[in-house]
C-alpha positions as MATLAB code, in Angstrom:
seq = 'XXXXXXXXXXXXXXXXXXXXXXXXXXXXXXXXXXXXXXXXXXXXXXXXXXXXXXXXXXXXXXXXXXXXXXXXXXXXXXXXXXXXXXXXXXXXXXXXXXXXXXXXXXXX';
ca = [
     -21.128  -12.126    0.682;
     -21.398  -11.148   -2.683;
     -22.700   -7.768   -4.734;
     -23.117   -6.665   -8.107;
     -20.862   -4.367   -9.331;
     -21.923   -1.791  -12.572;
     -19.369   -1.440  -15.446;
     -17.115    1.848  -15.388;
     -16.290    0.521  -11.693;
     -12.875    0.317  -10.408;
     -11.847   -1.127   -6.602;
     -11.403    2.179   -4.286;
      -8.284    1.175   -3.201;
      -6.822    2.127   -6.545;
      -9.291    4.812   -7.792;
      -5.964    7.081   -8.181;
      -4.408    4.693  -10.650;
      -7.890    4.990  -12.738;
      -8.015    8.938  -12.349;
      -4.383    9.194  -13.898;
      -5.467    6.427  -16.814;
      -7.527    9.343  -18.139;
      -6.632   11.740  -20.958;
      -5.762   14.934  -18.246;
      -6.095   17.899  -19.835;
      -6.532   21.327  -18.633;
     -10.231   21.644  -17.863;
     -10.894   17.897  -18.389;
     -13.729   16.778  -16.292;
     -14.611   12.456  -16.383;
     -16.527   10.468  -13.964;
     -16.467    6.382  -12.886;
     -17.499    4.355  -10.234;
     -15.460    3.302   -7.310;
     -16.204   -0.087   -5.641;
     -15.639   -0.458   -1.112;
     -17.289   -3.201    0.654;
     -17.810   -1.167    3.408;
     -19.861    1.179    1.457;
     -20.567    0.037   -1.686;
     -20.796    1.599   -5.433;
     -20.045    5.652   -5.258;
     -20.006    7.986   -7.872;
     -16.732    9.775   -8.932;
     -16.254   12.710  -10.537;
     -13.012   14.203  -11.630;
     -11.552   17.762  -12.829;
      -8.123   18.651  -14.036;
      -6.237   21.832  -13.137;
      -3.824   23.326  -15.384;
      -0.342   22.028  -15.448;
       2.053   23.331  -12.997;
       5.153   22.631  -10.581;
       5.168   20.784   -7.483;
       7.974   20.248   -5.085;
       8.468   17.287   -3.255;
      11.363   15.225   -1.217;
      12.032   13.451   -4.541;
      12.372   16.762   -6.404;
       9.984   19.056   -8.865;
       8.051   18.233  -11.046;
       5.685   19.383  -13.808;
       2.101   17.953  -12.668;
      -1.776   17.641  -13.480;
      -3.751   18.693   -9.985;
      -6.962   16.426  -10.798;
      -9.148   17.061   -7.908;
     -12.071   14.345   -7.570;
     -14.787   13.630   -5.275;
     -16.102   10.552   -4.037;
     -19.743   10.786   -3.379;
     -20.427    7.630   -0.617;
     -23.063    7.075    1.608;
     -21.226    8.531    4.407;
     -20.805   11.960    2.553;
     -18.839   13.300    0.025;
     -14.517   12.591    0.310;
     -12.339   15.478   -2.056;
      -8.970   13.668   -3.150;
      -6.329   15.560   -5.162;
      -4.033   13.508   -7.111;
      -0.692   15.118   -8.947;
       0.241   13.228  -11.418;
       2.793   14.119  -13.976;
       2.725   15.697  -17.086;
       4.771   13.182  -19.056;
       3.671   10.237  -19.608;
       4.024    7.511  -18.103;
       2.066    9.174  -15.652;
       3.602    8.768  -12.029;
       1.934    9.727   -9.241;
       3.688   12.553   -7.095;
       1.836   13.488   -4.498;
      -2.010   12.603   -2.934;
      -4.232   15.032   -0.675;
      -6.792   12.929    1.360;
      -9.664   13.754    2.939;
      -8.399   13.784    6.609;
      -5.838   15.621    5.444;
      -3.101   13.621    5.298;
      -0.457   13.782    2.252;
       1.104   11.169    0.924;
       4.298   12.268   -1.529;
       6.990   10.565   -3.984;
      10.299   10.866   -1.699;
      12.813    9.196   -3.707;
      13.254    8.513   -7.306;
      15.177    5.569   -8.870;
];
């Protein structure tokens, strides 16, 4: 099988990796494409919340809140990524859909 995928596309297994590649800035909104087999090419589109702390098993940290939505044939999926201030950005903690968290518990 085969399908032709648009530029500004990224594979939806790592559309939080593209979502922190952006310039986050308070207020920031930015949209892309996300690529699943199972449902094809949705639309993404992105805000940024204003910095802030987050605590998590690896400790606190000063984050972006970029809340996006994935808009698939299925219905639209929320996702909030916190990813931190500083660059390089590292991803601290992700919301999903079906409510499950996932969250940085250790750091090097």
């Amino acid at each position: 099988m085969s399908a032709s995928i648009h530029s500004n596309t990224v594979d939806q297994r790592i559309d939080w990796a593209a979502v922190m590649a952006f310039d986050l800035r308070k207020g920031t909104r930015f949209e892309f494409n996300v690529y699943d087999p199972a449902t094809g090419t949705s639309e993404v589109r992105a805000r940024v919340g204003p910095p802030r702390r987050i605590d998590v098993p690896a400790g606190t940290f000063r984050v972006f809140a970029v809340t996006y939505w994935v808009k698939k044939s299925t219905g639209a999926e929320r996702y909030i990524v916190y990813a931190t201030e500083r660059l390089p950005r590292l991803m601290i903690r992700e919301d999903f859909p079906d409510g499950t968290i996932s969250e940085l518990v250790k750091r090097r």
